[in-house]
Coordinates of N, CA and C in Angstrom, one line a residue:
M262 N 9.7 27.6 23.9 CA 9.9 26.3 23.3 C 8.5 25.6 23.3
A263 N 8.2 24.9 22.2 CA 6.9 24.2 22.1 C 6.9 23.0 23.0
P264 N 5.8 22.7 23.6 CA 5.6 21.5 24.3 C 5.9 20.2 23.5
A265 N 6.4 19.1 24.0 CA 6.6 17.9 23.3 C 5.3 17.4 22.8
L266 N 5.4 16.8 21.6 CA 4.2 16.1 21.0 C 3.9 14.8 21.7
R267 N 2.8 14.5 22.1 CA 2.4 13.3 22.9 C 1.5 12.5 21.9
S268 N 1.6 11.2 22.0 CA 0.6 10.4 21.3 C -0.7 10.5 22.0
R269 N -1.8 10.7 21.3 CA -3.1 10.8 21.8 C -3.6 9.5 22.1
P270 N -4.5 9.3 23.1 CA -5.1 8.0 23.4 C -5.9 7.5 22.2
V271 N -6.0 6.3 21.9 CA -6.6 5.7 20.7 C -8.1 6.1 20.6
H272 N -8.8 6.3 21.6 CA -10.1 6.6 21.6 C -10.4 8.1 21.2
L273 N -9.2 8.9 21.2 CA -9.3 10.2 20.8 C -8.8 10.5 19.4
R274 N -8.2 9.5 18.8 CA -7.7 9.6 17.5 C -8.7 9.3 16.4
N275 N -8.4 9.9 15.2 CA -9.2 9.6 14.1 C -9.2 8.1 13.8
A276 N -10.3 7.6 13.3 CA -10.4 6.1 13.1 C -9.4 5.7 12.0
L277 N -9.0 6.5 11.1 CA -8.0 6.2 10.0 C -6.7 6.2 10.8
S278 N -6.4 7.1 11.7 CA -5.1 7.1 12.3 C -4.9 5.9 13.2
N279 N -6.0 5.5 13.9 CA -5.8 4.3 14.8 C -6.0 2.9 14.0
G280 N -6.2 2.9 12.7 CA -6.3 1.7 11.9 C -7.5 1.0 11.9
S281 N -8.7 1.7 12.4 CA -9.9 0.9 12.4 C -10.8 1.3 11.2
R282 N -10.3 2.2 10.4 CA -11.0 2.5 9.1 C -10.1 2.8 8.0
L283 N -10.3 2.6 6.8 CA -9.5 2.9 5.7 C -9.5 4.3 5.1
H284 N -10.6 5.0 5.4 CA -10.8 6.4 4.9 C -11.1 7.4 6.0
V285 N -10.9 8.6 5.7 CA -11.1 9.6 6.7 C -12.6 9.7 7.1
R286 N -13.4 9.7 6.0 CA -14.8 9.6 6.3 C -15.4 8.2 6.1
H287 N -16.5 8.1 6.8 CA -17.1 6.8 6.6 C -17.5 6.4 5.2
V288 N -16.9 5.3 4.7 CA -17.3 4.9 3.3 C -17.7 3.5 3.3
D289 N -18.8 3.2 2.6 CA -19.1 1.7 2.6 C -18.1 1.1 1.7
G290 N -17.2 0.3 2.2 CA -16.2 -0.4 1.4 C -16.6 -1.6 0.9
R291 N -17.8 -2.0 0.7 CA -18.3 -3.3 0.3 C -18.4 -3.3 -1.3
T292 N -18.1 -2.2 -1.9 CA -18.0 -2.3 -3.4 C -16.8 -3.2 -3.9
E293 N -16.8 -3.6 -5.1 CA -15.7 -4.4 -5.6 C -14.4 -3.6 -5.5
E294 N -14.5 -2.4 -5.8 CA -13.2 -1.4 -5.8 C -12.8 -1.3 -4.3
G295 N -13.7 -1.1 -3.4 CA -13.5 -0.8 -2.0 C -12.8 -2.1 -1.4
R296 N -13.3 -3.3 -1.7 CA -12.7 -4.5 -1.2 C -11.3 -4.7 -1.8
R297 N -11.2 -4.5 -3.0 CA -9.9 -4.6 -3.7 C -8.9 -3.7 -3.0
F298 N -9.2 -2.5 -2.8 CA -8.4 -1.4 -2.2 C -8.0 -1.9 -0.8
A299 N -8.8 -2.4 0.0 CA -8.6 -2.8 1.3 C -7.6 -4.0 1.3
D300 N -7.9 -5.0 0.3 CA -7.0 -6.2 0.1 C -5.6 -5.8 -0.2
L301 N -5.5 -4.8 -1.2 CA -4.2 -4.4 -1.5 C -3.4 -3.7 -0.4
V302 N -4.0 -2.8 0.3 CA -3.5 -2.2 1.5 C -2.9 -3.2 2.5
A303 N -3.8 -4.2 2.8 CA -3.4 -5.2 3.7 C -2.3 -6.0 3.3
D304 N -2.4 -6.5 2.0 CA -1.3 -7.3 1.5 C 0.1 -6.6 1.3
L305 N 0.0 -5.4 0.9 CA 1.3 -4.6 0.7 C 1.9 -4.3 2.0
T306 N 1.0 -4.0 3.1 CA 1.5 -3.7 4.4 C 2.1 -5.1 5.0
A307 N 1.5 -6.2 4.8 CA 1.9 -7.4 5.3 C 3.2 -7.8 4.8
E308 N 3.4 -7.7 3.5 CA 4.7 -8.0 2.9 C 5.8 -7.1 3.3
R309 N 5.6 -6.1 3.8 CA 6.5 -5.0 4.3 C 6.6 -5.1 5.9
A310 N 6.4 -6.2 6.5 CA 6.4 -6.5 7.9 C 5.5 -5.9 8.8
G311 N 4.4 -5.4 8.2 CA 3.2 -4.9 9.1 C 3.3 -3.4 9.3
A312 N 2.1 -2.9 9.7 CA 2.0 -1.4 9.8 C 2.9 -1.0 11.0
A313 N 3.1 -1.7 12.0 CA 3.9 -1.3 13.1 C 5.4 -1.0 12.8
A314 N 5.8 -1.7 11.7 CA 7.2 -1.7 11.2 C 7.4 -0.5 10.2
L315 N 6.3 0.1 9.7 CA 6.4 1.0 8.6 C 6.2 2.5 9.1
P316 N 7.0 3.4 8.7 CA 6.8 4.8 8.9 C 5.5 5.3 8.2
I317 N 4.9 6.4 8.7 CA 3.8 6.9 8.1 C 3.9 7.2 6.6
T318 N 5.1 7.7 6.2 CA 5.2 7.9 4.7 C 5.1 6.7 3.9
Q319 N 5.6 5.5 4.3 CA 5.5 4.3 3.7 C 4.0 3.8 3.6
Q320 N 3.3 3.9 4.8 CA 1.9 3.6 4.8 C 1.1 4.4 3.8
Q321 N 1.4 5.7 3.7 CA 0.8 6.5 2.7 C 1.1 6.1 1.3
A322 N 2.3 5.8 1.1 CA 2.7 5.4 -0.2 C 2.0 4.0 -0.7
I323 N 1.8 3.2 0.3 CA 1.0 2.0 0.1 C -0.4 2.3 -0.3
R324 N -1.0 3.3 0.3 CA -2.4 3.6 0.1 C -2.5 4.2 -1.4
R325 N -1.5 5.1 -1.8 CA -1.5 5.7 -3.0 C -1.3 4.6 -4.2
Y326 N -0.4 3.7 -3.9 CA -0.1 2.7 -4.8 C -1.4 1.8 -5.0
A327 N -2.1 1.5 -4.0 CA -3.3 0.6 -4.0 C -4.4 1.3 -4.8
Q328 N -4.5 2.6 -4.6 CA -5.5 3.4 -5.3 C -5.2 3.4 -6.9
L329 N -4.0 3.6 -7.2 CA -3.6 3.5 -8.6 C -3.9 2.2 -9.3
V330 N -3.6 1.1 -8.5 CA -3.8 -0.3 -9.0 C -5.4 -0.4 -9.2
V331 N -6.2 0.1 -8.3 CA -7.6 -0.1 -8.5 C -8.1 0.7 -9.7
E332 N -7.6 1.9 -9.8 CA -8.0 2.7 -11.1 C -7.6 2.0 -12.4
L333 N -6.3 1.5 -12.4 CA -5.9 0.8 -13.6 C -6.7 -0.5 -13.8
E334 N -6.9 -1.2 -12.8 CA -7.8 -2.5 -13.1 C -9.2 -2.2 -13.4
T335 N -9.7 -1.0 -13.0 CA -11.1 -0.7 -13.5 C -11.0 -0.3 -15.0
L336 N -10.0 0.4 -15.4 CA -9.9 0.8 -16.9 C -9.7 -0.5 -17.7
E337 N -8.9 -1.4 -17.2 CA -8.6 -2.6 -17.9 C -9.9 -3.4 -18.0
A338 N -10.7 -3.5 -17.0 CA -12.0 -4.2 -17.0 C -12.9 -3.6 -18.0
I339 N -12.9 -2.3 -18.1 CA -13.7 -1.6 -19.1 C -13.3 -1.9 -20.6
R340 N -12.0 -1.9 -20.8 CA -11.4 -2.3 -22.1 C -11.7 -3.7 -22.4
A341 N -11.6 -4.6 -21.4 CA -11.8 -6.0 -21.6 C -13.2 -6.3 -22.1
S342 N -14.1 -5.4 -21.6 CA -15.5 -5.6 -22.0 C -15.8 -5.1 -23.4
G343 N -14.8 -4.6 -24.1 CA -15.1 -4.1 -25.5 C -15.2 -2.7 -25.6
K344 N -15.2 -1.9 -24.5 CA -15.4 -0.5 -24.6 C -14.1 0.3 -24.7
P345 N -14.1 1.4 -25.3 CA -12.9 2.1 -25.4 C -12.5 2.8 -24.2
I346 N -11.2 3.0 -24.0 CA -10.7 3.9 -22.8 C -9.8 4.9 -23.3
D347 N -9.5 5.8 -22.5 CA -8.5 6.9 -22.8 C -7.1 6.3 -22.6
V348 N -6.4 6.0 -23.7 CA -5.1 5.3 -23.6 C -4.1 6.2 -23.0
E349 N -4.3 7.5 -23.3 CA -3.3 8.5 -22.7 C -3.4 8.5 -21.2
A350 N -4.6 8.5 -20.7 CA -4.9 8.5 -19.2 C -4.4 7.1 -18.7
Y351 N -4.6 6.0 -19.4 CA -4.1 4.8 -18.9 C -2.6 4.8 -18.9
G352 N -1.9 5.3 -19.9 CA -0.5 5.3 -19.9 C 0.1 6.1 -18.8
Q353 N -0.6 7.2 -18.5 CA -0.1 8.2 -17.4 C -0.3 7.5 -16.0
L354 N -1.4 6.8 -15.9 CA -1.5 6.0 -14.7 C -0.6 4.9 -14.5
C355 N -0.2 4.2 -15.6 CA 0.9 3.2 -15.5 C 2.2 3.8 -15.1
D356 N 2.6 5.0 -15.7 CA 3.8 5.6 -15.3 C 3.7 6.0 -13.8
R357 N 2.7 6.6 -13.4 CA 2.5 6.9 -12.0 C 2.6 5.7 -11.0
L358 N 2.0 4.7 -11.5 CA 2.1 3.4 -10.6 C 3.5 3.0 -10.5
D359 N 4.3 3.0 -11.6 CA 5.7 2.7 -11.6 C 6.5 3.6 -10.7
R360 N 6.2 4.9 -10.7 CA 6.9 5.7 -9.8 C 6.6 5.5 -8.3
Q361 N 5.2 5.3 -8.1 CA 4.8 5.0 -6.8 C 5.4 3.7 -6.3
S362 N 5.5 2.7 -7.2 CA 6.1 1.4 -6.6 C 7.5 1.6 -6.1
R363 N 8.3 2.6 -6.7 CA 9.7 2.9 -6.1 C 9.6 3.5 -4.7
R364 N 8.5 4.3 -4.4 CA 8.4 4.9 -3.2 C 8.0 3.9 -2.1
L365 N 7.5 2.8 -2.4 CA 7.1 1.8 -1.5 C 8.2 1.3 -0.6
G366 N 9.4 1.3 -1.2 CA 10.5 0.6 -0.4 C 10.6 -0.8 -0.6
P367 N 11.5 -1.4 -0.1 CA 11.8 -2.9 -0.3 C 10.7 -3.7 0.4
V368 N 10.5 -4.9 0.0 CA 9.6 -5.8 0.6 C 10.5 -6.4 1.8
R369 N 9.9 -6.4 3.0 CA 10.6 -6.9 4.2 C 9.8 -7.9 5.0
A370 N 9.1 -8.8 4.2 CA 8.3 -9.7 4.8 C 9.2 -10.7 5.7
N371 N 8.6 -11.1 6.8 CA 9.4 -12.1 7.6 C 9.2 -13.4 7.0
K372 N 10.4 -14.0 6.6 CA 10.4 -15.3 6.1 C 11.5 -16.1 6.7
P373 N 11.3 -17.3 6.8 CA 12.4 -18.2 7.5 C 13.6 -18.2 6.5
V374 N 14.7 -18.1 7.2 CA 16.0 -18.2 6.6 C 16.9 -19.2 7.1
S375 N 17.5 -20.0 6.3 CA 18.4 -21.1 6.8 C 19.7 -20.5 7.2
A376 N 20.5 -21.2 8.0 CA 21.8 -20.7 8.4 C 22.7 -20.5 7.2
R377 N 22.6 -21.4 6.2 CA 23.4 -21.2 5.1 C 23.0 -20.0 4.3
E378 N 21.7 -19.7 4.1 CA 21.3 -18.5 3.5 C 21.7 -17.3 4.2
Y379 N 21.7 -17.3 5.5 CA 22.1 -16.1 6.4 C 23.5 -15.9 6.1
A380 N 24.4 -16.9 6.3 CA 25.8 -16.8 6.1 C 26.2 -16.3 4.8
A381 N 25.5 -16.8 3.8 CA 25.8 -16.3 2.4 C 25.4 -14.8 2.2
S382 N 24.4 -14.4 2.9 CA 23.9 -13.0 2.7 C 24.9 -12.1 3.4
R383 N 25.6 -12.6 4.4 CA 26.5 -11.8 5.3 C 27.9 -11.9 4.7
G384 N 28.1 -12.7 3.7 CA 29.4 -12.8 3.1 C 30.3 -13.8 3.8
G385 N 29.7 -14.6 4.7 CA 30.4 -15.6 5.5 C 30.7 -16.8 4.7
A386 N 31.5 -17.7 5.3 CA 31.7 -19.0 4.7 C 30.5 -19.9 4.8
P387 N 30.3 -20.7 3.7 CA 29.1 -21.6 3.7 C 29.2 -22.6 4.9
C388 N 28.1 -23.0 5.4 CA 28.1 -24.0 6.5 C 28.3 -25.4 5.8
S389 N 28.9 -26.2 6.6 CA 29.1 -27.6 6.1 C 27.9 -28.4 6.6
A390 N 27.4 -29.3 5.8 CA 26.3 -30.0 6.1 C 26.5 -31.5 6.2

């Protein structure tokens, strides 16, 4: 029987695994695309209640979604500047983004809910005010 898997100490884990870096290798993320990718990952993670609340598969889905968004936005900027783009590739990326958005799962951001909203969501009787 195999030994039980144990979580390794943070200082022995890869920087990507412990959340201190966005890529496996050191990448200078100060480019426009790098900053946009980091912002998207942070925003998408936050609106789903944070990294601690997400399984690894959803964290990976967020990264893939963010990368597709950056690629599409880059193509859109090229087209907006008057240069031609490969519309077939653009369309394929749009379809992949749509599929990837379904893999992200629902938004679970923590937001305040009134007693009336909570009761209505649970099928209970409305509160009298």
